[in-house]
C-alpha positions as a printed NumPy array, in Angstrom:
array([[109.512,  45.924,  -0.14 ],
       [109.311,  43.803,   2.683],
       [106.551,  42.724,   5.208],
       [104.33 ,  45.525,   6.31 ],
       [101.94 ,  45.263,   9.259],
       [ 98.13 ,  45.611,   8.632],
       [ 96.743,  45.142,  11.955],
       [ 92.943,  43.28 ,  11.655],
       [ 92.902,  43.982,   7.988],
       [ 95.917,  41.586,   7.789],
       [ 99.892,  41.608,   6.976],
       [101.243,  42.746,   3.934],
       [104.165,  41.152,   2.414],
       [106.022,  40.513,  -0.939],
       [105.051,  37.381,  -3.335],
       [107.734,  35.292,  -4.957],
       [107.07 ,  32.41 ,  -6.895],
       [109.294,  29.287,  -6.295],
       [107.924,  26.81 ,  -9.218],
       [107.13 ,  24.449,  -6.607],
       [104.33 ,  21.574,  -8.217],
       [101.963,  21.015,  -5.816],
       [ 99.423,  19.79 ,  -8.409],
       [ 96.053,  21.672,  -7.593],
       [ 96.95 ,  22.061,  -4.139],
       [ 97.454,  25.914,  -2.975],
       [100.601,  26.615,  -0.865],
       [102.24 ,  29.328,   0.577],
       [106.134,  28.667,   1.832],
       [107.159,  31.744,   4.703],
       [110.467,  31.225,   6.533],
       [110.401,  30.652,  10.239],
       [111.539,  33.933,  11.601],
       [109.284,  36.129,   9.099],
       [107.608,  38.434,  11.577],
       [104.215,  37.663,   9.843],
       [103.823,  34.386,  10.972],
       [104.754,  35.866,  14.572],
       [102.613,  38.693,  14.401],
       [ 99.237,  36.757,  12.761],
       [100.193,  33.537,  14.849],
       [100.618,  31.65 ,  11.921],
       [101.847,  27.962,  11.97 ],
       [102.76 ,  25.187,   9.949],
       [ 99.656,  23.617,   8.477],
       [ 97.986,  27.178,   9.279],
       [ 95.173,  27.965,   6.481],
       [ 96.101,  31.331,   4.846],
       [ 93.931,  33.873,   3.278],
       [ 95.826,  35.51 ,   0.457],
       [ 94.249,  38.709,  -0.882],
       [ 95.712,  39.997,  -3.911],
       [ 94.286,  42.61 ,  -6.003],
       [ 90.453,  41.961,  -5.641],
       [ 91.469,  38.271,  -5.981],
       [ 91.377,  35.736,  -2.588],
       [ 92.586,  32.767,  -2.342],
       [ 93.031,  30.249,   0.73 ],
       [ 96.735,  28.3  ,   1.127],
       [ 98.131,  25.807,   3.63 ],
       [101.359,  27.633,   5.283],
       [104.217,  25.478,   4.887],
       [107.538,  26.676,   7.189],
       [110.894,  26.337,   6.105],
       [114.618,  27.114,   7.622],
       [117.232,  28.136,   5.149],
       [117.422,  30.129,   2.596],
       [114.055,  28.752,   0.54 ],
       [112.674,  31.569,   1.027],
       [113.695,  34.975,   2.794],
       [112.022,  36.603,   6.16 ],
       [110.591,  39.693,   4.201],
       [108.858,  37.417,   1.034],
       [106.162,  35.006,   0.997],
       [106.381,  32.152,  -1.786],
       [103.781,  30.476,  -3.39 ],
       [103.009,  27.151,  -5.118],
       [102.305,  27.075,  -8.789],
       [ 98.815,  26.256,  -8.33 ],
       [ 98.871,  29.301,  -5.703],
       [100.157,  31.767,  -8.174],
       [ 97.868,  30.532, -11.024],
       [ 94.924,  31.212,  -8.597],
       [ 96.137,  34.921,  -7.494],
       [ 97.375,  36.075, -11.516],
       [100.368,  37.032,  -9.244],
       [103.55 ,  38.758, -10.343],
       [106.861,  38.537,  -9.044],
       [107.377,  41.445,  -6.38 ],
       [103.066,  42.055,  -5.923],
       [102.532,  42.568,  -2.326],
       [ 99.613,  40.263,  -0.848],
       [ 97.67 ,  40.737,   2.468],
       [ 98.204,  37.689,   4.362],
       [ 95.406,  37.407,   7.333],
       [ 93.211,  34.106,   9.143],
       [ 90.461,  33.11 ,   6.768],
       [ 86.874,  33.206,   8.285],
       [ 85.908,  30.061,  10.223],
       [ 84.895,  27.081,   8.282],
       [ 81.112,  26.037,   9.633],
       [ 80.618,  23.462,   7.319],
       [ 83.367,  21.521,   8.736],
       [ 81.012,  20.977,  11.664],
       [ 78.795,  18.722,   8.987],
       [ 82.133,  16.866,   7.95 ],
       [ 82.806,  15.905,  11.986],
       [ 79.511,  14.801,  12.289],
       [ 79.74 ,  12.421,   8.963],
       [ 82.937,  10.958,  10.355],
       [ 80.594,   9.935,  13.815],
       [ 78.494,   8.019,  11.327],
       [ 75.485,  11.144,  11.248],
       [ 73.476,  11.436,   8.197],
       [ 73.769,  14.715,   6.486],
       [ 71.108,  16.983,   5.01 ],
       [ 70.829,  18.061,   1.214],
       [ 71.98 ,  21.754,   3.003],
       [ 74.854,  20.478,   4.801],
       [ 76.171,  18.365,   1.187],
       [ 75.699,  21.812,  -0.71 ],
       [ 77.493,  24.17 ,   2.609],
       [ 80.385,  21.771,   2.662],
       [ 80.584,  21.385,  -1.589],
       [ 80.209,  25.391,  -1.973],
       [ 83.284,  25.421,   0.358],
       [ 84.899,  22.42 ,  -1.337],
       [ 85.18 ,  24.203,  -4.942],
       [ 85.709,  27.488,  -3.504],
       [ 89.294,  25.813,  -2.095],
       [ 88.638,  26.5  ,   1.083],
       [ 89.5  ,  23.002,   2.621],
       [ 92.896,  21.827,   3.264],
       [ 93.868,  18.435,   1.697],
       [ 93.737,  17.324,   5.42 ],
       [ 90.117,  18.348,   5.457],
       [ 89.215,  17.329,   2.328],
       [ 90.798,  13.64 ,   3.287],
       [ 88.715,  13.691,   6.535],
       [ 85.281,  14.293,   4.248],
       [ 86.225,  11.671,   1.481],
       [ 87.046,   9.442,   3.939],
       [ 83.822,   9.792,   6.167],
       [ 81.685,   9.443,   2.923],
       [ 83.734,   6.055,   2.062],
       [ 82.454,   2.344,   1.761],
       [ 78.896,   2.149,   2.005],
       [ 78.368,   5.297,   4.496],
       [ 76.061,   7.156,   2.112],
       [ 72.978,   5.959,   1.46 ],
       [ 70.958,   7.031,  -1.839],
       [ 69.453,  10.173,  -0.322],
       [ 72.812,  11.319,   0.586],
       [ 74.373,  10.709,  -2.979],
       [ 71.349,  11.957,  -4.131],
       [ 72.512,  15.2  ,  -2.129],
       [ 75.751,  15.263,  -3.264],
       [ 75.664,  14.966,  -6.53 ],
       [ 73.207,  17.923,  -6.903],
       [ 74.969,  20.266,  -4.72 ],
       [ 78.479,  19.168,  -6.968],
       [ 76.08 ,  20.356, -10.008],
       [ 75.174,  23.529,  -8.307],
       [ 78.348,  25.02 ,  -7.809],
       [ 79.742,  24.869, -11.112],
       [ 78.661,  26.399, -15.063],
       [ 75.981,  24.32 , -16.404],
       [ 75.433,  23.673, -20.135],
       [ 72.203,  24.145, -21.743],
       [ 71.559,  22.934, -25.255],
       [ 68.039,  23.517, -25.616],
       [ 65.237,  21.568, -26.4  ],
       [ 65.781,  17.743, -27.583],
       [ 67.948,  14.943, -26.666],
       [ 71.31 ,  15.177, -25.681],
       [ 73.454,  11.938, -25.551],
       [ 75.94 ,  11.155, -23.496],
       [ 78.637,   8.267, -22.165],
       [ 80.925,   7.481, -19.716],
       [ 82.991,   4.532, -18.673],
       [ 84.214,   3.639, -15.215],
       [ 87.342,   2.941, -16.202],
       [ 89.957,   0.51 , -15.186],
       [ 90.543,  -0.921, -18.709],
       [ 94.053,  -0.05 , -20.713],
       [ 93.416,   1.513, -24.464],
       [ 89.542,   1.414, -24.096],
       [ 89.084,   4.268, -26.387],
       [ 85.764,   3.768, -27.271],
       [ 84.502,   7.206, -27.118],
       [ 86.98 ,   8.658, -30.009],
       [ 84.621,   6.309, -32.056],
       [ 81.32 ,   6.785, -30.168],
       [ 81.036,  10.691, -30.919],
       [ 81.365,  10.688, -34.437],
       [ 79.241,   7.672, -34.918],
       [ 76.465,   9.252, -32.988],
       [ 76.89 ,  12.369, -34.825],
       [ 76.873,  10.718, -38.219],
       [ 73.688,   9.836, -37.557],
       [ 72.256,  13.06 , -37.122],
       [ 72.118,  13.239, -33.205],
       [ 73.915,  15.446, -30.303],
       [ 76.64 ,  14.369, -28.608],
       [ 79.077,  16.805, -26.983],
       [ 81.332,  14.975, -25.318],
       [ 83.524,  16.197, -22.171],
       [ 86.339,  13.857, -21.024],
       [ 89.444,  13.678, -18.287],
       [ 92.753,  13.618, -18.746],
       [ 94.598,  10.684, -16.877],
       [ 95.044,  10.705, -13.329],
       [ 96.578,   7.55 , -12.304],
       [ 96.368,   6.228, -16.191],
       [ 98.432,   6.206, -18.943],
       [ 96.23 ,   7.676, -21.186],
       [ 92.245,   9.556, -20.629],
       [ 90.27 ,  10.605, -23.615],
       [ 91.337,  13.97 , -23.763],
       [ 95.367,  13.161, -23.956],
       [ 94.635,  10.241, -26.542],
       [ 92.425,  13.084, -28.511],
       [ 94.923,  16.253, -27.816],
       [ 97.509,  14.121, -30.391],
       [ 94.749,  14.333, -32.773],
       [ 93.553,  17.777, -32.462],
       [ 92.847,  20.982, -29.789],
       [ 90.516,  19.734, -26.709],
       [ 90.759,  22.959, -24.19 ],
       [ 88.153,  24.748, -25.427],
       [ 85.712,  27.146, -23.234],
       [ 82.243,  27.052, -23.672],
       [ 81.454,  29.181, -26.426],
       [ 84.256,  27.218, -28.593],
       [ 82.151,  23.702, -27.299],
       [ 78.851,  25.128, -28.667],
       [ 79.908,  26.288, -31.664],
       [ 81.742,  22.879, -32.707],
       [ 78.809,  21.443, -31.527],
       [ 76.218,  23.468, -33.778],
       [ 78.25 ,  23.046, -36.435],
       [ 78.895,  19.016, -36.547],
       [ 76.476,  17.449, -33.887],
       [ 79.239,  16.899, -31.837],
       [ 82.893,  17.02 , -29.672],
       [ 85.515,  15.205, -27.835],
       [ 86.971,  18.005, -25.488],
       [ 88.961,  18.126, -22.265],
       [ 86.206,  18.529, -19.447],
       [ 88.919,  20.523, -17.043],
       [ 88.933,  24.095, -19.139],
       [ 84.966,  24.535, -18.426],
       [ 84.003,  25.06 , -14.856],
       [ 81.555,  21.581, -14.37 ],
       [ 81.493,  20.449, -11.417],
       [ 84.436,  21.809, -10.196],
       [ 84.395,  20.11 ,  -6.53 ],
       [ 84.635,  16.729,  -7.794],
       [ 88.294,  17.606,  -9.112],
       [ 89.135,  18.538,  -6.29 ],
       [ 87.598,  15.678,  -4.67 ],
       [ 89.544,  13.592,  -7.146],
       [ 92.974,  14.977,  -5.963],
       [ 92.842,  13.164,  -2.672],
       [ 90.63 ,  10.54 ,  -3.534],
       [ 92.981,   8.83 ,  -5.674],
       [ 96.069,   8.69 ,  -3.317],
       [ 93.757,   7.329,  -0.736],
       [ 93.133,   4.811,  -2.954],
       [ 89.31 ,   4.524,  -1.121],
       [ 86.318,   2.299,  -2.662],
       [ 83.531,   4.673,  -2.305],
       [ 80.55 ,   4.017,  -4.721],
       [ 78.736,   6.677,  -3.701],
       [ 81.356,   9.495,  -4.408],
       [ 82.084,   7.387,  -8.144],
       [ 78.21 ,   8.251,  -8.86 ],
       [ 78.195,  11.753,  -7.723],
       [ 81.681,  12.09 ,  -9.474],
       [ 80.245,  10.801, -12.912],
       [ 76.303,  11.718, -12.815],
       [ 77.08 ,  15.41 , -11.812],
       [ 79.431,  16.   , -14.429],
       [ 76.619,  14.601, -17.045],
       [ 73.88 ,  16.672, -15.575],
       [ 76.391,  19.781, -15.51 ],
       [ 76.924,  19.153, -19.023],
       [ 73.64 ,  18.708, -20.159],
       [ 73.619,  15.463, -20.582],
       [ 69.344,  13.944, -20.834],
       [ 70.527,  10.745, -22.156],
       [ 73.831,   9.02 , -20.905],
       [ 75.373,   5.244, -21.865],
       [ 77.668,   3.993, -19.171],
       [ 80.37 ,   1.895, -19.882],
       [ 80.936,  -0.968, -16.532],
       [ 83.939,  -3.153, -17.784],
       [ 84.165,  -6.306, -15.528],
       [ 86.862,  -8.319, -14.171],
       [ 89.796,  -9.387, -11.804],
       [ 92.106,  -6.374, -12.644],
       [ 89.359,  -3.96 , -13.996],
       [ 87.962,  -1.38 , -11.93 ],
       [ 84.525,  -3.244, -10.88 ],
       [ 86.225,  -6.588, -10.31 ],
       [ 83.222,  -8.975,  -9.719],
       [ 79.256,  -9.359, -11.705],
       [ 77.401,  -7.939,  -7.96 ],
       [ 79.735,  -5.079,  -7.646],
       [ 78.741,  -4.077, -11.083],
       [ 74.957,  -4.749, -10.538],
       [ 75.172,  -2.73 ,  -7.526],
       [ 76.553,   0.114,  -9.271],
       [ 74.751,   0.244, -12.178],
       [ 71.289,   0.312,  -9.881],
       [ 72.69 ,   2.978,  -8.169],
       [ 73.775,   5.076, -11.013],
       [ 70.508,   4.223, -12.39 ],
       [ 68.599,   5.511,  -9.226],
       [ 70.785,   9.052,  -8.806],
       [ 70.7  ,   9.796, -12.292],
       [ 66.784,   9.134, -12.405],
       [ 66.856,  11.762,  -9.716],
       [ 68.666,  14.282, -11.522],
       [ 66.676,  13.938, -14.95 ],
       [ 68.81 ,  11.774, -16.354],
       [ 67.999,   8.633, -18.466],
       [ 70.804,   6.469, -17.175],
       [ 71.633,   2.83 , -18.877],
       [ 74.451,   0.903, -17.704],
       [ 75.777,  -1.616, -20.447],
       [ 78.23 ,  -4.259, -18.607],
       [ 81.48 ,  -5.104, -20.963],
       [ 84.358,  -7.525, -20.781],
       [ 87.229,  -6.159, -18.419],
       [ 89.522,  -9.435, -18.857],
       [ 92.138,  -7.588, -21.029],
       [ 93.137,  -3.957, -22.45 ],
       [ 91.053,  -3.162, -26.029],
       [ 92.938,  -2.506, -28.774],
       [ 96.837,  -2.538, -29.015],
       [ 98.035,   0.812, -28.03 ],
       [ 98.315,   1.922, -24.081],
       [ 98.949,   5.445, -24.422],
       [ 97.987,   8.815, -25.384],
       [ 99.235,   8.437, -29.323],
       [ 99.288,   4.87 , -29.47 ],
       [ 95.884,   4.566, -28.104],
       [ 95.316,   7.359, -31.144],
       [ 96.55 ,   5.266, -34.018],
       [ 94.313,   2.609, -33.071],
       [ 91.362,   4.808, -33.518],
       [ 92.762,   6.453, -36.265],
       [ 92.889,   2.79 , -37.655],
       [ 89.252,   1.543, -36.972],
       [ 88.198,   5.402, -38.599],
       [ 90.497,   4.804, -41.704],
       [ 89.335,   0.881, -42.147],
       [ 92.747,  -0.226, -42.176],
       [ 92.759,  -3.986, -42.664],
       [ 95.209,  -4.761, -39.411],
       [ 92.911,  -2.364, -37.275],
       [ 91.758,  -3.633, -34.007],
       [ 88.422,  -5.358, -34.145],
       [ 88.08 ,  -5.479, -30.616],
       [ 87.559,  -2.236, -30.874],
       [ 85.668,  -1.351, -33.299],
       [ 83.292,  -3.994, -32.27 ],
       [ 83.005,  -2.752, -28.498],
       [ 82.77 ,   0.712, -29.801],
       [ 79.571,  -0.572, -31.98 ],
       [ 78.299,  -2.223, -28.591],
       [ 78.467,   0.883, -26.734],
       [ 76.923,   2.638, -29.491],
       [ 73.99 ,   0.819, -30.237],
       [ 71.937,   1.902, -26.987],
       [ 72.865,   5.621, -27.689],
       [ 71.557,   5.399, -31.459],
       [ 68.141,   3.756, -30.265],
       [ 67.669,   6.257, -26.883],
       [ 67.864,   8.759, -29.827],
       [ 65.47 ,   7.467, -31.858],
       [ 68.316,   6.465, -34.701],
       [ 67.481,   2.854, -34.83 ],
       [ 65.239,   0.705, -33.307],
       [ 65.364,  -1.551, -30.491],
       [ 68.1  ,  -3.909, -31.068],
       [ 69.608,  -2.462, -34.311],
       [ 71.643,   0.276, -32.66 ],
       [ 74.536,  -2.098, -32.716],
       [ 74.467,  -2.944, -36.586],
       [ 74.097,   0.594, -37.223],
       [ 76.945,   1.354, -35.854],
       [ 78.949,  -0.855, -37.712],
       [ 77.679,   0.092, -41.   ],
       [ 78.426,   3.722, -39.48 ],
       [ 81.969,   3.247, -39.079],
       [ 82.33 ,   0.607, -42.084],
       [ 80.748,   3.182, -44.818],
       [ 83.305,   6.052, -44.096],
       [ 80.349,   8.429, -42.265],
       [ 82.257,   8.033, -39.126],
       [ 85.599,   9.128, -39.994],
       [ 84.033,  11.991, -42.552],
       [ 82.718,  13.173, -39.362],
       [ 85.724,  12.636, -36.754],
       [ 87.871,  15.269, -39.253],
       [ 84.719,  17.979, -39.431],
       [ 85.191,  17.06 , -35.325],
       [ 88.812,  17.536, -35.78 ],
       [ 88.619,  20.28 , -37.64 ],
       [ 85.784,  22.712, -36.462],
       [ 88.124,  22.143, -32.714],
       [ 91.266,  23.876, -33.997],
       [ 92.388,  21.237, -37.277],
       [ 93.812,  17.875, -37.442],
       [ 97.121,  16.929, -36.736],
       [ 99.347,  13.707, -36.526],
       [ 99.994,  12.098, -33.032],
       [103.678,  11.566, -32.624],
       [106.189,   9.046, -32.897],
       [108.376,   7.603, -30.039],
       [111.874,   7.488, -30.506],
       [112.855,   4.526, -28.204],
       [111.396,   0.944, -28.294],
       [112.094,  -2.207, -27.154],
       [110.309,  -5.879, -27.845],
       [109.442,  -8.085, -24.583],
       [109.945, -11.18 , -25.853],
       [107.941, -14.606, -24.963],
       [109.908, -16.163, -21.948],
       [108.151, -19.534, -23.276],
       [106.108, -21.374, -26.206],
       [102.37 , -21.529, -24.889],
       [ 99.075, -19.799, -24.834],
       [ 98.175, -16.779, -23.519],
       [ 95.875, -17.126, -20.514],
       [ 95.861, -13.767, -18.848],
       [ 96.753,  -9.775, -19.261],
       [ 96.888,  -8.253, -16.247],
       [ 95.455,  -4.615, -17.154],
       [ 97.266,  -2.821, -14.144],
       [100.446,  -4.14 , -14.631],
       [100.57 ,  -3.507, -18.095],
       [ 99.253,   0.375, -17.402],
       [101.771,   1.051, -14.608],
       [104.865,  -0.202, -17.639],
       [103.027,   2.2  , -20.076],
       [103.426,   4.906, -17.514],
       [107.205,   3.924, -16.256],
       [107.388,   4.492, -20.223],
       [106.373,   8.324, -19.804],
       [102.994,   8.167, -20.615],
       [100.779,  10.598, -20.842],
       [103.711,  13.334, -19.957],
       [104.934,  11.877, -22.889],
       [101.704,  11.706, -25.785],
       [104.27 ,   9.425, -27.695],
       [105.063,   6.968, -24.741],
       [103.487,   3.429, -23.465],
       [103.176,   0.183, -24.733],
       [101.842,  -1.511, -28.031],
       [100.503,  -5.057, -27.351],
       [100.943,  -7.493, -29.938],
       [ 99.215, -10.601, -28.609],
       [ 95.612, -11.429, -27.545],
       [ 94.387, -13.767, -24.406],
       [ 93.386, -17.444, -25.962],
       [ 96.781, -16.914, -28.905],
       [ 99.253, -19.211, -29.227],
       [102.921, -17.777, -28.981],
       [106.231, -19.515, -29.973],
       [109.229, -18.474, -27.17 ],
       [111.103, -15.427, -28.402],
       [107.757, -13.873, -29.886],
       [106.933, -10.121, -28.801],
       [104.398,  -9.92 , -26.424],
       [104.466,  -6.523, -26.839],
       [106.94 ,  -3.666, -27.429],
       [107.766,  -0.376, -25.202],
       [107.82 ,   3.08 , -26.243],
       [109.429,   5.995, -24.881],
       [110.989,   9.838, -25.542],
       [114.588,   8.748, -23.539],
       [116.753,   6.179, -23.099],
       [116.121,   6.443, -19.092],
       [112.278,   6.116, -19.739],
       [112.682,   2.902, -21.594],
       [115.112,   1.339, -19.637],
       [113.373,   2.183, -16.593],
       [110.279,   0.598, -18.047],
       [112.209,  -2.709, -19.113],
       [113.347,  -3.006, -15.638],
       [110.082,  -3.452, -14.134],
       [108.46 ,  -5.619, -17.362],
       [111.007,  -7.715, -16.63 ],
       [110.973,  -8.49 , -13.107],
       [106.986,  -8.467, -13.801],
       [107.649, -11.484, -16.458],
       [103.839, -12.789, -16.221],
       [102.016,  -9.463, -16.583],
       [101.143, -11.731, -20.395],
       [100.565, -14.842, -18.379],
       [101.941, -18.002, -21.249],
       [101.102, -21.22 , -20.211],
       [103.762, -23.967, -20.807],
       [103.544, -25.376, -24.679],
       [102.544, -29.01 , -23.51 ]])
């Protein structure tokens, strides 16, 4: 069946899908002389309504010559025909989508204009219902960007990112929560956290990301380990049964908007403080969070690069989350180097496995920032007292109560399982005798990702040296690991021609 006119109801025509990745992005590919582009005066770049058996989705038009795609068929994106539950041959009405008023807030935040709580939650409601374009959504994240919201405004839109997702409710008592901002290779602290927290007879259920532009998040490093995409019946009853979980945050609905915000955030590569708060706080609040820990790692190739930046952040996140309900405390770390050995979704997994197990060559690092982070949770929930959180949380994981609780974790998620093994390795050897004075985190995530991680749980890197070590010339510095040949020597290429990403000073 071909392309059927449906005068101001629409155009009717047949879906194929073309396994085109867009990533989250909806699009919908129509050849140039298809008569439903010239009859609904669609262009490239058009927004599309796509109706499809009481489901409606809205898709950027993208037109193409050839033989991509026939004049009687319209094709689809994967992320397209995931929205729709389409089948190959359905026939879709195709027709303008209604006029988008909140744009009208977005133009007047790009001329510098403050914007109400009611404009935030029009323009969010039509965020996470996917009804902006990538161009669109660029123009808001980009008007919100820098310092161009003030703490009403992120007040604003964090609340109105709450609002248009599922919210968690847990009932009465504390719930305990922690984040970190990120920017640190291997810091896997939160594998430990959870069960610590648990152990001690508080509730901690625990939603993470996967990576974006990392080589690892929490929920790949914890998918080697055991099942994390679990709905929200499956997260409450883990939770009632062992105090708490380590699942992937992107198979509940909270705060959908700010994933979508995320998709052209990232590429933009913007500093925008505001949007980080909103992006953090309203997935805490959506989750139910009354009590949340973050983690602020500091330094020159960590996210929050300098002691003001973080001070500045953590008073913000501070301020927003008081005005959600939340009890927000912001613990600055050390950001100088990755934690642990492993960069990578299983490598970064055998390091926790090894702090958990007590194995005598685990990574004290850490175990001992894992402790850190832990100690303000345990006293918020009334575990310890004031200033003994930390030791409790070495005892904790020292005893065996921690990793007796990660497998009832493990277990009560869908059962344990071993992360794998990579196939291919190679040793970067020491180009000199000397000290180690530096790790540069980003250039040692961007080889862990050349490697194929995460698309590869198995891939990244496994560092072997610490900054402040001596090293003789010929020593690993650390070793590669990938699934193919290609991936490896792909990832040797660059380590190479990046030969101080382990700075070594000269051996005087």
């Amino acid at each position: 069946m071909g392309s059927v006119a449906g005068g101001n109801g629409g155009s009717r025509i047949r879906l194929r899908r073309l396994g085109v990745d867009t990533y989250q992005e909806a699009v919908v590919y129509m050849h140039r002389d298809c008569h439903v582009c010239h009859s609904e005066g669609f262009e490239a770049q058009s927004r599309v309504e796509v109706a499809l058996n009481g489901r409606t989705i809205v898709a950027t038009l993208n037109v193409v010559s050839g033989g991509f795609v026939s004049p009687d068929e319209a094709g689809l994106s994967e992320a397209a025909w995931r929205l729709l539950h389409a089948n190959d041959g359905d026939v879709a009405t195709l027709r303008h989508p209604p006029p988008l008023e909140s744009l009208g807030h977005v133009r007047a935040k790009v001329y510098g204009r403050r914007l109400t709580p009611s404009a935030f939650a029009a323009i969010i409601r039509d965020v996470a219902a996917g009804r902006y374009s990538d161009l669109q959504l660029a123009a808001f994240v980009t008007a919100c960007a820098g310092d161009h919201l003030d703490l009403e405004e992120t007040v604003s839109l964090t609340r109105a990112m709450v609002d248009v997702g599922e919210r968690m409710a847990w009932g009465p008592g504390m719930v305990l929560d922690k984040h970190s901002v990120g920017g640190l290779p291997g810091n896997r602290t939160t594998m430990l956290i959870v069960p610590v927290v648990a152990a001690c007879g508080l509730r901690m259920p625990k939603t993470s990301s996967r990576a974006i532009t990392s080589p690892a998040g929490t929920a790949d490093t914890m998918e080697t380990l055991a099942p994390v995409a679990l709905d929200v019946p499956q997260i409450k009853h883990v939770v009632e049964r062992t105090g708490g979980c380590i699942v992937w945050g992107g198979a509940v609905r909270l705060s959908p908007a700010d994933d979508v915000l995320i998709r052209v955030e990232r590429p933009l590569d913007l500093d925008s403080q505001g949007q980080l708060v909103a992006s953090v706080l309203s997935k805490k609040a959506a989750a139910g969070a009354t009590h949340v820990v973050i983690d602020m790692p500091v330094g020159p190739t960590a996210k929050v690069r300098s002691a003001q930046a973080a001070h500045e952040l953590g008073r913000q996140l501070e301020q927003v989350g008081a005005a959600l309900g939340l009890q927000v405390r912001v613990v600055t770390t050390d950001g100088l180097a990755p934690v642990g050995r492993g960069i990578g979704p299983a490598l970064e997994a055998r390091d926790v496995l090894a702090v958990l197990q007590r194995h005598p060559g685990a990574p004290a690092d850490l175990a001992l920032r894992s402790a850190y982070l832990a100690g303000p949770l345990l006293e918020l929930g009334g575990a310890a007292p004031a200033g003994g959180g930390e030791r409790l949380a070495m005892e904790v994981l020292g005893d065996g109560r921690a990793w007796a609780k990660f497998q009832e974790i493990c277990e009560a998620q869908g059962g344990m399982r071993q992360p794998p093994v990579a196939p291919h390795r190679r040793a970067m050897p020491a180009p000199r005798s000397g000290c180690v004075v530096a790790i540069d985190n980003r250039r040692l995530a961007r080889i862990a990702k050349l490697a194929g991680a995460p698309q590869s749980p198995s891939a990244g890197v496994d560092l072997h040296v610490q900054t402040g070590e001596f090293v003789e010339r010929g020593q690993p510095l650390f070793t590669l690991h990938a699934d193919s040949p290609g991936e490896l020597a792909y990832a040797v290429e660059y380590a190479i021609s990046q030969a101080d990403t382990v700075h070594v000073t000269e051996d005087a």
